[in-house]
Short mmCIF file of C-alpha atoms in Angstrom, two decimals:
data_model
loop_
_atom_site.label_atom_id
_atom_site.label_comp_id
_atom_site.label_asym_id
_atom_site.label_seq_id
_atom_site.Cartn_x
_atom_site.Cartn_y
_atom_site.Cartn_z
CA MET A 1 63.60 -6.03 -102.43
CA LYS A 2 59.91 -5.25 -102.49
CA ARG A 3 59.18 -8.46 -100.40
CA VAL A 4 61.74 -7.35 -97.91
CA ILE A 5 60.22 -3.91 -97.52
CA CYS A 6 56.73 -5.44 -97.08
CA LEU A 7 58.07 -7.90 -94.47
CA ILE A 8 59.65 -4.95 -92.57
CA LEU A 9 56.59 -2.81 -92.58
CA THR A 10 54.34 -5.75 -91.51
CA LEU A 11 56.68 -6.46 -88.56
CA ILE A 12 56.33 -2.63 -87.66
CA ALA A 13 52.80 -2.74 -87.76
CA VAL A 14 52.83 -5.97 -85.55
CA LEU A 15 55.06 -4.30 -82.96
CA ASN A 16 52.65 -1.28 -82.97
CA CYS A 17 49.76 -3.30 -82.39
CA LEU A 18 51.35 -5.08 -79.63
CA THR A 19 52.47 -2.05 -77.95
CA LEU A 20 49.01 -0.41 -78.17
CA SER A 21 47.24 -3.59 -76.88
CA GLY A 22 49.83 -3.92 -73.75
CA PHE A 23 51.55 -7.18 -75.42
CA ALA A 24 50.24 -8.64 -72.03
CA ALA A 25 52.18 -9.01 -68.85
CA GLY A 26 55.69 -10.46 -68.77
CA THR A 27 56.81 -9.23 -72.13
CA GLY A 28 58.26 -6.21 -71.11
CA VAL A 29 55.72 -4.09 -72.88
CA SER A 30 52.51 -2.92 -71.11
CA ALA A 31 49.73 -0.64 -71.66
CA LYS A 32 48.56 2.05 -69.02
CA ILE A 33 45.92 1.08 -66.84
CA THR A 34 42.32 2.18 -67.79
CA SER A 35 40.35 1.38 -64.96
CA ILE A 36 40.48 0.00 -61.36
CA THR A 37 37.39 -0.90 -59.59
CA ALA A 38 36.35 -2.84 -56.65
CA ALA A 39 35.62 -6.44 -57.50
CA ASP A 40 32.79 -6.31 -54.95
CA PRO A 41 31.23 -2.82 -54.78
CA ASP A 42 29.89 -3.58 -51.23
CA THR A 43 33.51 -3.79 -50.07
CA LYS A 44 34.09 -0.25 -50.61
CA ASN A 45 32.88 0.20 -47.12
CA VAL A 46 34.99 -2.30 -45.06
CA THR A 47 34.53 -3.20 -41.50
CA VAL A 48 37.18 -5.34 -39.64
CA ALA A 49 37.89 -6.05 -36.00
CA ARG A 50 40.99 -5.33 -34.29
CA PHE A 51 43.74 -7.79 -35.35
CA GLN A 52 41.26 -9.18 -37.73
CA SER A 53 42.57 -9.24 -41.64
CA ARG A 54 40.41 -9.03 -44.79
CA LYS A 55 41.63 -9.11 -48.43
CA LEU A 56 40.23 -6.52 -50.78
CA TYR A 57 39.70 -7.69 -54.40
CA ILE A 58 40.09 -5.42 -57.30
CA SER A 59 39.36 -5.61 -61.05
CA VAL A 60 42.09 -4.10 -63.17
CA LEU A 61 41.89 -3.36 -67.08
CA PRO A 62 43.56 -4.20 -69.18
CA LYS A 63 44.41 -7.62 -67.88
CA GLY A 64 48.02 -8.28 -67.15
CA ALA A 65 48.46 -4.77 -65.44
CA GLU A 66 47.27 -5.95 -61.83
CA ASN A 67 50.86 -5.60 -60.46
CA ASN A 68 51.07 -2.05 -61.49
CA VAL A 69 49.23 -0.66 -58.48
CA SER A 70 50.30 0.24 -54.98
CA TRP A 71 48.23 0.17 -51.82
CA SER A 72 48.44 2.80 -49.04
CA VAL A 73 46.50 3.54 -45.73
CA ALA A 74 45.61 6.97 -44.52
CA ASP A 75 46.17 6.36 -40.73
CA LYS A 76 48.55 3.64 -39.86
CA SER A 77 47.60 3.68 -36.16
CA VAL A 78 44.18 2.46 -37.14
CA ALA A 79 44.87 -0.24 -39.80
CA VAL A 80 47.71 -1.42 -42.01
CA VAL A 81 47.41 -2.80 -45.51
CA SER A 82 49.68 -5.17 -47.37
CA GLN A 83 50.66 -4.79 -51.10
CA ASP A 84 48.28 -7.70 -51.96
CA GLY A 85 45.42 -5.71 -50.70
CA THR A 86 44.99 -7.27 -47.22
CA VAL A 87 43.98 -4.71 -44.57
CA THR A 88 44.44 -5.40 -40.79
CA GLY A 89 42.84 -3.72 -38.11
CA LYS A 90 44.93 -2.33 -35.38
CA ASN A 91 42.91 -0.02 -32.98
CA VAL A 92 39.35 1.10 -33.17
CA GLY A 93 38.71 3.97 -35.32
CA ASN A 94 38.24 5.10 -39.08
CA THR A 95 40.47 5.48 -42.00
CA THR A 96 40.79 5.07 -45.65
CA VAL A 97 42.79 2.42 -47.82
CA THR A 98 43.73 3.68 -51.35
CA VAL A 99 44.84 1.53 -54.31
CA THR A 100 46.70 3.49 -56.83
CA SER A 101 48.12 2.94 -60.25
CA THR A 102 51.97 3.32 -60.46
CA ASP A 103 52.20 3.55 -64.08
CA GLY A 104 50.94 7.14 -64.41
CA SER A 105 47.58 6.55 -65.29
CA LYS A 106 46.40 8.17 -62.16
CA LYS A 107 43.64 5.53 -61.55
CA SER A 108 42.67 4.68 -57.99
CA VAL A 109 40.02 3.33 -55.73
CA THR A 110 39.40 4.35 -52.07
CA TYR A 111 37.86 2.19 -49.50
CA LYS A 112 36.25 3.40 -46.05
CA VAL A 113 37.47 1.17 -43.42
CA THR A 114 36.24 0.85 -40.01
CA VAL A 115 38.06 -0.98 -37.23
CA THR A 116 35.90 -2.16 -34.31
CA ALA A 117 36.51 -3.84 -31.10
CA ARG A 118 36.49 -7.54 -30.88
CA LYS A 119 33.21 -9.36 -30.22
CA ASP A 120 33.15 -12.14 -27.53
CA GLY A 121 31.10 -15.42 -27.62
CA ASN A 122 29.19 -16.62 -30.51
CA SER A 123 27.52 -14.41 -33.22
CA LEU A 124 25.98 -14.61 -36.64
CA SER A 125 23.23 -13.26 -38.54
CA THR A 126 20.96 -14.65 -41.28
CA ASP A 127 19.01 -11.43 -42.19
CA SER A 128 20.95 -11.07 -45.46
CA CYS A 129 21.05 -14.86 -46.16
CA THR A 130 18.57 -14.81 -49.30
CA VAL A 131 19.86 -17.62 -51.33
CA VAL A 132 18.58 -20.87 -49.41
CA ASN A 133 15.04 -20.79 -49.16
CA THR A 134 13.88 -22.74 -46.03
CA GLN A 135 10.41 -22.42 -46.03
CA LYS A 136 9.44 -25.19 -48.36
CA THR A 137 9.41 -28.91 -47.13
CA ALA A 138 10.70 -30.42 -50.36
CA TYR A 139 14.12 -29.48 -51.56
CA PRO A 140 14.74 -31.35 -54.89
CA TYR A 141 18.06 -31.58 -56.68
CA GLY A 142 17.06 -28.68 -59.29
CA GLN A 143 16.65 -26.24 -56.30
CA LEU A 144 20.17 -27.46 -54.96
CA CYS A 145 21.75 -26.65 -58.08
CA LYS A 146 20.36 -23.31 -58.38
CA ASP A 147 21.24 -22.52 -54.77
CA ILE A 148 24.84 -23.58 -55.31
CA LYS A 149 25.30 -21.48 -58.35
CA GLY A 150 23.44 -18.52 -56.28
CA LEU A 151 26.14 -18.87 -53.52
CA LYS A 152 29.02 -18.83 -56.12
CA GLN A 153 27.77 -15.72 -57.55
CA LYS A 154 27.08 -13.84 -54.18
CA TYR A 155 30.43 -15.03 -52.72
CA PRO A 156 32.85 -15.50 -55.36
CA TYR A 157 35.84 -15.12 -53.44
CA ILE A 158 34.66 -17.25 -50.43
CA PHE A 159 32.56 -20.03 -51.96
CA ASP A 160 33.62 -22.77 -54.21
CA TYR A 161 32.25 -25.95 -55.37
CA VAL A 162 33.32 -28.87 -57.51
CA SER A 163 31.33 -32.16 -58.90
CA LEU A 164 32.61 -35.37 -57.40
CA GLY A 165 30.86 -37.59 -59.91
CA THR A 166 27.34 -38.59 -61.11
CA SER A 167 24.59 -40.90 -59.81
CA TYR A 168 23.13 -43.72 -61.61
CA ASP A 169 20.43 -41.22 -63.01
CA ASN A 170 23.07 -38.90 -64.08
CA ARG A 171 22.99 -36.32 -61.45
CA GLN A 172 26.00 -34.42 -60.27
CA ILE A 173 27.18 -35.00 -56.82
CA PHE A 174 28.44 -31.52 -55.59
CA GLU A 175 30.99 -30.74 -53.02
CA LEU A 176 31.12 -27.29 -51.62
CA ILE A 177 34.34 -25.74 -50.61
CA ILE A 178 34.89 -22.90 -47.87
CA GLY A 179 38.03 -22.15 -46.34
CA ASN A 180 41.82 -22.21 -46.98
CA LYS A 181 42.11 -24.96 -49.72
CA ASN A 182 45.87 -25.36 -48.73
CA SER A 183 45.41 -26.00 -45.16
CA LYS A 184 45.75 -29.47 -43.75
CA ASN A 185 42.78 -28.90 -41.40
CA LYS A 186 40.29 -30.37 -43.73
CA ILE A 187 36.87 -30.94 -42.34
CA PHE A 188 34.18 -33.24 -44.38
CA VAL A 189 30.57 -32.92 -44.08
CA GLN A 190 27.86 -34.93 -45.70
CA ALA A 191 24.10 -34.93 -45.55
CA THR A 192 21.01 -36.80 -46.94
CA VAL A 193 22.77 -40.16 -47.67
CA HIS A 194 19.26 -41.22 -46.77
CA ALA A 195 16.79 -39.87 -49.43
CA ARG A 196 13.91 -38.86 -47.35
CA GLU A 197 16.12 -36.96 -44.86
CA TYR A 198 16.63 -33.99 -47.31
CA ILE A 199 15.92 -31.40 -44.76
CA ASN A 200 19.48 -31.91 -43.91
CA SER A 201 20.43 -30.62 -47.40
CA VAL A 202 18.59 -27.56 -46.53
CA LEU A 203 20.56 -27.33 -43.29
CA VAL A 204 24.00 -27.74 -44.58
CA MET A 205 23.49 -25.19 -47.46
CA LYS A 206 22.09 -22.77 -44.96
CA GLN A 207 25.18 -23.53 -42.81
CA ALA A 208 27.43 -23.01 -45.85
CA GLU A 209 25.47 -19.52 -46.67
CA ALA A 210 25.83 -18.35 -43.01
CA LEU A 211 29.41 -18.87 -43.20
CA CYS A 212 29.96 -17.10 -46.31
CA GLU A 213 27.45 -14.27 -45.13
CA ASN A 214 28.97 -13.97 -41.83
CA TYR A 215 32.61 -14.42 -42.95
CA TYR A 216 34.21 -11.26 -41.74
CA SER A 217 31.33 -10.56 -38.88
CA GLY A 218 30.56 -13.97 -37.27
CA THR A 219 32.19 -15.30 -34.31
CA TYR A 220 32.56 -18.62 -32.34
CA ARG A 221 33.94 -18.23 -28.79
CA GLY A 222 35.47 -14.74 -29.87
CA LYS A 223 37.19 -16.09 -32.94
CA TYR A 224 36.00 -14.54 -36.19
CA TYR A 225 34.89 -17.13 -38.95
CA SER A 226 37.70 -15.62 -41.09
CA GLU A 227 40.25 -16.32 -38.67
CA LEU A 228 38.98 -19.94 -38.28
CA LEU A 229 38.94 -20.63 -41.93
CA GLU A 230 42.13 -19.24 -42.64
CA ASN A 231 43.68 -22.01 -40.95
CA CYS A 232 40.91 -24.98 -42.12
CA CYS A 233 38.72 -25.81 -44.87
CA PHE A 234 35.28 -27.25 -45.07
CA TYR A 235 34.39 -29.86 -47.87
CA ILE A 236 30.67 -30.46 -47.87
CA ILE A 237 28.54 -32.75 -49.87
CA PRO A 238 24.90 -31.36 -49.37
CA MET A 239 23.14 -34.08 -51.01
CA SER A 240 24.86 -37.48 -51.06
CA ASN A 241 21.93 -39.20 -52.62
CA PRO A 242 20.19 -37.02 -55.43
CA ASP A 243 18.48 -39.81 -57.05
CA GLY A 244 16.83 -41.10 -53.87
CA VAL A 245 15.69 -37.55 -52.99
CA SER A 246 13.89 -37.37 -56.28
CA ILE A 247 12.15 -40.60 -55.70
CA SER A 248 10.89 -39.25 -52.32
CA ILE A 249 9.79 -35.88 -53.56
CA TYR A 250 8.34 -37.11 -56.93
CA GLY A 251 7.91 -40.78 -56.85
CA ALA A 252 9.06 -43.02 -59.71
CA ASP A 253 8.45 -39.96 -62.09
CA GLY A 254 11.54 -38.46 -60.46
CA ILE A 255 13.68 -41.05 -62.39
CA ARG A 256 14.66 -40.20 -65.80
CA ASP A 257 16.21 -43.57 -67.14
CA ASP A 258 13.61 -45.76 -68.16
CA ALA A 259 15.34 -48.89 -66.90
CA LEU A 260 15.94 -47.55 -63.48
CA ARG A 261 12.43 -46.07 -63.27
CA SER A 262 11.14 -49.50 -64.18
CA LYS A 263 13.18 -51.05 -61.27
CA VAL A 264 11.85 -48.41 -58.85
CA VAL A 265 8.22 -49.16 -59.81
CA LYS A 266 8.60 -52.88 -59.50
CA MET A 267 10.08 -52.40 -55.85
CA CYS A 268 7.06 -49.99 -54.92
CA ASN A 269 4.42 -52.65 -56.35
CA LYS A 270 6.23 -55.67 -54.63
CA TYR A 271 7.06 -54.24 -51.17
CA GLY A 272 4.77 -51.02 -50.99
CA SER A 273 1.51 -52.35 -52.52
CA GLY A 274 2.19 -49.56 -55.22
CA LYS A 275 1.16 -46.96 -52.53
CA ARG A 276 2.72 -43.33 -52.93
CA SER A 277 3.70 -43.35 -49.50
CA TYR A 278 6.37 -46.16 -50.39
CA TYR A 279 8.10 -43.59 -52.40
CA THR A 280 7.81 -40.74 -49.93
CA LEU A 281 9.67 -42.81 -47.26
CA TRP A 282 12.36 -43.83 -49.61
CA LYS A 283 16.07 -43.86 -48.17
CA ALA A 284 17.84 -45.97 -50.88
CA ASN A 285 19.55 -44.78 -54.02
CA ALA A 286 17.80 -45.49 -57.30
CA ARG A 287 19.00 -49.11 -57.47
CA GLY A 288 17.30 -49.84 -54.15
CA VAL A 289 20.64 -50.01 -52.02
CA ASP A 290 20.68 -48.28 -48.88
CA LEU A 291 23.88 -46.03 -48.93
CA ASN A 292 24.40 -46.13 -45.18
CA ARG A 293 24.54 -49.95 -45.24
CA ASN A 294 27.11 -50.47 -48.04
CA TRP A 295 30.41 -49.84 -46.06
CA ASP A 296 32.83 -52.52 -45.51
CA CYS A 297 32.49 -52.12 -41.71
CA ASN A 298 30.48 -55.13 -40.45
CA TRP A 299 29.29 -55.64 -44.04
CA ALA A 300 29.57 -59.37 -44.25
CA THR A 301 28.28 -60.02 -40.66
CA SER A 302 25.64 -57.41 -40.27
CA LYS A 303 22.18 -58.91 -39.41
CA ASN A 304 20.56 -55.42 -39.33
CA THR A 305 20.11 -55.43 -43.20
CA VAL A 306 17.88 -57.00 -45.84
CA ASN A 307 19.14 -59.08 -48.83
CA TYR A 308 16.86 -57.61 -51.64
CA ALA A 309 16.71 -54.30 -53.45
CA CYS A 310 14.12 -52.05 -51.97
CA SER A 311 13.46 -48.65 -50.29
CA SER A 312 15.66 -49.06 -47.21
CA GLY A 313 17.99 -51.48 -45.58
CA TYR A 314 19.41 -53.37 -48.42
CA LYS A 315 23.47 -53.41 -48.16
CA GLY A 316 23.94 -53.94 -51.86
CA PRO A 317 25.68 -56.91 -53.59
CA SER A 318 29.07 -56.09 -52.04
CA ALA A 319 30.51 -53.37 -49.96
CA PHE A 320 31.10 -50.10 -51.91
CA SER A 321 29.19 -51.57 -54.82
CA GLU A 322 27.43 -48.05 -55.41
CA LYS A 323 28.60 -45.22 -57.15
CA GLU A 324 27.48 -42.71 -54.40
CA THR A 325 29.20 -44.91 -51.79
CA LYS A 326 32.37 -44.85 -53.89
CA ILE A 327 32.50 -41.15 -54.12
CA LEU A 328 32.09 -40.60 -50.52
CA LYS A 329 34.77 -43.24 -49.78
CA ASN A 330 37.38 -41.76 -52.25
CA GLU A 331 36.55 -38.30 -50.94
CA VAL A 332 37.44 -39.28 -47.29
CA GLU A 333 40.49 -41.08 -48.52
CA THR A 334 41.81 -37.98 -50.58
CA LEU A 335 41.10 -35.41 -48.08
CA GLN A 336 42.26 -37.36 -45.15
CA PRO A 337 40.15 -34.94 -43.04
CA LYS A 338 40.76 -34.11 -39.25
CA THR A 339 36.97 -34.67 -38.54
CA VAL A 340 33.79 -36.06 -40.45
CA ILE A 341 30.34 -34.90 -39.66
CA SER A 342 27.26 -36.74 -41.07
CA TYR A 343 23.72 -35.36 -40.97
CA HIS A 344 20.67 -37.72 -40.57
CA SER A 345 17.20 -37.46 -39.30
CA ASN A 346 15.59 -38.14 -36.91
CA GLY A 347 15.75 -38.28 -33.20
CA SER A 348 17.83 -35.35 -31.91
CA TYR A 349 20.61 -37.44 -30.72
CA ILE A 350 24.19 -37.92 -31.58
CA TYR A 351 26.28 -41.16 -32.54
CA TRP A 352 29.87 -40.75 -31.45
CA ASP A 353 30.86 -44.02 -29.65
CA PHE A 354 31.77 -46.46 -32.52
CA ILE A 355 33.63 -48.81 -30.33
CA GLN A 356 36.80 -46.90 -30.93
CA THR A 357 39.25 -46.74 -28.33
CA GLY A 358 42.17 -44.48 -26.86
CA THR A 359 42.85 -41.00 -28.22
CA LEU A 360 40.27 -41.49 -31.00
CA GLN A 361 37.65 -42.28 -28.53
CA ARG A 362 38.52 -39.30 -26.39
CA LYS A 363 38.54 -36.86 -29.47
CA CYS A 364 34.98 -38.20 -30.56
CA SER A 365 33.95 -37.75 -26.80
CA ASP A 366 35.28 -34.19 -26.70
CA LEU A 367 33.57 -33.32 -29.91
CA PHE A 368 30.24 -34.67 -29.03
CA ASN A 369 30.21 -32.66 -25.85
CA VAL A 370 30.90 -29.66 -27.83
CA VAL A 371 28.16 -30.34 -30.30
CA LYS A 372 25.74 -31.45 -27.59
CA GLY A 373 26.37 -28.17 -25.54
CA LEU A 374 25.18 -26.44 -28.65
CA THR A 375 22.21 -28.58 -29.86
CA GLY A 376 21.06 -30.04 -26.80
CA TYR A 377 20.90 -33.54 -28.44
CA TYR A 378 21.74 -36.56 -26.39
CA SER A 379 24.15 -39.51 -26.86
CA ALA A 380 23.10 -42.42 -28.74
CA GLU A 381 23.61 -45.74 -27.00
CA ASN A 382 26.77 -47.52 -26.99
CA PRO A 383 25.94 -50.90 -28.60
CA SER A 384 28.67 -52.85 -26.68
CA ALA A 385 27.50 -51.54 -23.42
CA HIS A 386 23.82 -53.05 -24.13
CA GLY A 387 25.02 -56.58 -24.88
CA TYR A 388 25.03 -56.37 -28.71
CA ASP A 389 27.30 -58.32 -30.75
CA THR A 390 28.91 -55.35 -32.51
CA SER A 391 30.02 -57.48 -35.49
CA GLU A 392 26.36 -57.93 -36.43
CA LEU A 393 25.57 -54.08 -36.40
CA SER A 394 24.74 -52.19 -39.40
CA PRO A 395 27.73 -51.35 -42.00
CA CYS A 396 27.32 -47.52 -41.78
CA PHE A 397 29.36 -44.80 -42.93
CA GLY A 398 30.09 -43.47 -39.44
CA ASP A 399 31.39 -46.60 -38.36
CA TRP A 400 33.60 -47.09 -41.25
CA VAL A 401 35.12 -43.61 -40.64
CA ALA A 402 35.83 -44.23 -36.99
CA GLN A 403 36.83 -48.01 -37.03
CA VAL A 404 38.45 -48.17 -40.51
CA LYS A 405 39.87 -44.72 -41.16
CA LYS A 406 40.52 -44.00 -37.34
CA THR A 407 39.10 -40.42 -37.84
CA PRO A 408 36.98 -38.55 -35.19
CA THR A 409 33.31 -38.48 -36.38
CA LEU A 410 29.99 -37.81 -35.35
CA THR A 411 26.63 -38.75 -37.03
CA ILE A 412 23.98 -36.09 -35.91
CA GLU A 413 20.38 -36.88 -36.05
CA THR A 414 18.20 -33.69 -36.52
CA GLY A 415 14.38 -33.46 -35.72
CA ARG A 416 11.96 -34.95 -33.79
CA VAL A 417 9.29 -35.80 -36.14
CA SER A 418 9.11 -38.55 -38.97
CA CYS A 419 10.73 -38.04 -42.38
CA PRO A 420 10.33 -36.18 -44.56
CA ILE A 421 10.44 -33.61 -41.90
CA PRO A 422 8.10 -30.54 -42.72
CA ALA A 423 9.51 -27.12 -43.20
CA LYS A 424 7.78 -25.72 -40.21
CA TYR A 425 10.38 -27.60 -38.15
CA PHE A 426 13.35 -26.13 -39.88
CA SER A 427 13.73 -23.20 -37.50
CA THR A 428 14.17 -25.30 -34.50
CA ILE A 429 16.78 -27.47 -36.26
CA TRP A 430 18.43 -24.19 -37.43
CA ASN A 431 18.75 -22.81 -34.09
CA GLU A 432 20.18 -26.08 -32.61
CA ASN A 433 22.76 -26.26 -35.27
CA LYS A 434 23.71 -22.81 -36.71
CA HIS A 435 26.81 -22.75 -34.72
CA VAL A 436 28.06 -26.26 -35.28
CA LEU A 437 30.42 -25.89 -38.25
CA PRO A 438 32.24 -22.90 -36.52
CA ALA A 439 32.32 -25.13 -33.35
CA VAL A 440 33.89 -28.00 -35.27
CA SER A 441 36.45 -25.80 -36.99
CA TYR A 442 37.27 -24.25 -33.69
CA PHE A 443 37.73 -27.76 -32.10
CA VAL A 444 39.94 -28.99 -34.95
CA LEU A 445 42.36 -26.08 -34.57
CA ASN A 446 42.58 -26.13 -30.85
CA ASP A 447 42.71 -29.96 -30.74
CA THR A 448 45.86 -29.61 -32.85
CA ALA A 449 48.36 -32.42 -31.93
CA ILE A 450 51.05 -30.70 -29.96
CA ASN A 451 53.70 -32.77 -27.90
CA ILE A 452 56.89 -32.25 -26.17
CA SER A 453 59.26 -33.98 -28.58
CA SER A 454 62.43 -33.51 -26.27
CA LEU A 455 63.45 -32.41 -22.84
CA THR A 456 67.18 -31.94 -22.21
CA THR A 457 68.44 -31.20 -18.49
CA GLY A 458 70.94 -28.40 -17.75
CA SER A 459 72.37 -26.44 -14.81
CA LYS A 460 69.38 -25.22 -12.90
CA SER A 461 67.43 -25.36 -16.08
CA PHE A 462 65.97 -27.49 -19.02
CA SER A 463 65.45 -26.94 -22.54
CA LEU A 464 62.34 -28.10 -24.59
CA THR A 465 61.65 -28.83 -28.19
CA ALA A 466 58.20 -28.78 -29.27
CA LYS A 467 56.67 -30.19 -32.67
CA GLN A 468 55.44 -27.69 -34.98
CA VAL A 469 51.67 -27.10 -35.83
CA GLU A 470 50.21 -26.74 -39.01
CA ALA A 471 48.11 -23.62 -38.49
CA LYS A 472 49.34 -20.22 -38.62
CA ASN A 473 50.22 -17.54 -35.75
CA PHE A 474 50.15 -20.17 -33.07
CA THR A 475 52.21 -19.56 -29.75
CA TYR A 476 53.36 -22.29 -27.32
CA GLN A 477 52.53 -22.16 -23.61
CA VAL A 478 54.82 -24.09 -21.43
CA GLU A 479 53.66 -24.93 -17.99
CA TYR A 480 56.02 -26.52 -15.48
CA SER A 481 55.82 -27.37 -11.84
CA GLU A 482 57.52 -29.48 -9.00
CA TYR A 483 54.12 -31.02 -8.34
CA PRO A 484 52.26 -33.43 -10.60
CA ASN A 485 48.91 -31.42 -10.10
CA PHE A 486 50.91 -28.28 -11.35
CA LYS A 487 50.72 -26.60 -8.04
CA ASN A 488 52.43 -23.28 -7.91
CA ALA A 489 53.33 -23.74 -11.63
CA GLY A 490 55.50 -21.58 -13.82
CA TYR A 491 54.44 -20.45 -17.13
CA VAL A 492 56.42 -19.54 -20.30
CA GLU A 493 55.32 -18.61 -23.82
CA PHE A 494 57.22 -18.67 -27.09
CA GLU A 495 56.30 -18.49 -30.64
CA SER A 496 55.75 -21.62 -32.94
CA ASN A 497 58.25 -20.77 -35.38
CA VAL A 498 60.90 -20.89 -32.85
CA GLY A 499 60.14 -24.48 -31.87
CA SER A 500 62.38 -24.70 -28.81
CA LEU A 501 62.84 -22.89 -25.36
CA LYS A 502 65.27 -22.95 -22.39
CA ILE A 503 63.94 -22.28 -18.72
CA SER A 504 66.49 -21.34 -16.48
CA SER A 505 66.94 -20.01 -12.89
CA LEU A 506 65.28 -23.37 -11.45
CA LYS A 507 66.34 -25.35 -8.41
CA ALA A 508 69.25 -27.49 -8.46
CA ASN A 509 68.49 -31.46 -8.79
CA GLN A 510 64.81 -30.89 -8.80
CA LYS A 511 62.27 -33.04 -10.59
CA TYR A 512 59.80 -30.86 -12.84
CA PHE A 513 56.49 -31.90 -14.51
CA VAL A 514 56.12 -30.08 -17.88
CA ARG A 515 53.45 -30.01 -20.55
CA ILE A 516 52.55 -27.64 -23.23
CA ARG A 517 49.66 -26.29 -25.18
CA THR A 518 48.95 -23.95 -28.22
CA VAL A 519 47.85 -20.37 -27.71
CA LYS A 520 46.12 -18.34 -30.53
CA LYS A 521 46.30 -14.64 -29.74
CA TYR A 522 43.95 -11.83 -30.94
CA GLY A 523 45.42 -8.58 -29.30
CA ILE A 524 44.66 -9.07 -25.66
CA THR A 525 42.38 -12.20 -26.38
CA LYS A 526 43.94 -15.69 -26.06
CA ILE A 527 42.19 -18.96 -27.02
CA TYR A 528 44.01 -21.99 -25.68
CA GLY A 529 44.38 -25.33 -27.04
CA LYS A 530 44.54 -28.76 -25.05
CA TRP A 531 47.57 -29.63 -22.63
CA SER A 532 49.85 -32.27 -24.20
CA ALA A 533 50.82 -35.30 -22.13
CA VAL A 534 52.90 -34.66 -19.09
CA LYS A 535 56.81 -35.41 -19.17
CA THR A 536 59.24 -35.07 -16.36
CA VAL A 537 62.82 -33.70 -16.30
CA GLN A 538 65.41 -33.40 -13.38
CA THR A 539 67.69 -30.37 -13.52
CA LYS A 540 71.52 -30.50 -12.50
CA LYS A 541 73.64 -28.71 -10.16
#
């Protein structure tokens, strides 16, 4: 009997303990909220543009009580707020948004919300970009690691990163992630596959910081970064060759593994007469393989390589022989990005013509013209147009992306002086490239494949069905005309979630030319995509 009584008393004590502690979420027993705070204190003063949305993050104690809150807005004519804390601007003005506990604990947090008019054109500010230091020429791996952690700490809800693997000298190859991870509109960016070109690691890190810092305030062609990034995601490898960078900056002492360091020293003694400058100009990885010559596009036939390990030009014992190359290859094949950007130096020109054809060539050409307009960089020559045997060209990453993976890509060569490019030239490179990533995302979203999947004729009418697009909140615009040049055309718009449209009150027995494009609406502002291929239909009586 005593044992039974003790067991009952023990159970009562456990239940009391669980009740007092909240017994976590989902068990039916919960403690009252003890505090609600803004997860980022800076967001207690929130600015959004008309029709722009911003999620407000809160910290609730005890954990498990996050759902016991309610969001409200003081003036619904200025802004609205959803129950997940997303505030959306409606009209210019000021209001407040309050999150309040619903369990009787009377805890709350109030945000001041300012809704502004929308901005046109391109805008970003680097005044508060304090993480990435662009004033030093050298940008070693250790500084990269420090900066990545700094960005994660400063922008925890916008910025993320992962390690894709390690180099031969056991350095992490990091990938930065900015945007909607669930989006199919993935954009892959990589820099510094050639070691001495590490100024491009500084560049893409600064681009990443600018995206985060200007997430809600920056614009490209009137489209806010947050609106771009809710529909796409950047995957950025800022330093594809960290071992090589260490050699370029520190010489053989930059390699920690004894066997690897010994091989690097032997290469320098044999091909560089033991001079420090041989290390400074290093392009390869720690094994002496040029990572931009290690791809299976023209690998077997290329004559623009050497057959021995050294600081540059060696294509390796086989295509994809190197750990770093395999990481890039696997990530491209896993992500299946809509666009790939590679940063190299130098020359201030852009490779875009990789002997591709058709739609792929058109997309690469269109993207080149966008980036050329921002940077002023010119087009690299088309090898076939100059009589080169293209099978003998270098087995480079960009050629592999375009020719093998059939993906739009650019290789952007920054700077006009020899590598390593001194820090004093960074401001020029930055001003040329600061809008490139927003521009690429804009291009991807507005180059979304949209086509007429069917046209059905009717009495003085026709019906149209369009393929859905992946991005959110698109409208379709249909243009139709009796003339192939769309003279005196009619226009009709309909929402993408409808997917079909009937156009009536037309002429009987008349042939019509029809095309469609996407439209992204922000209040009275509209951003148009590219027209689809033209189709024809003839109405009935």
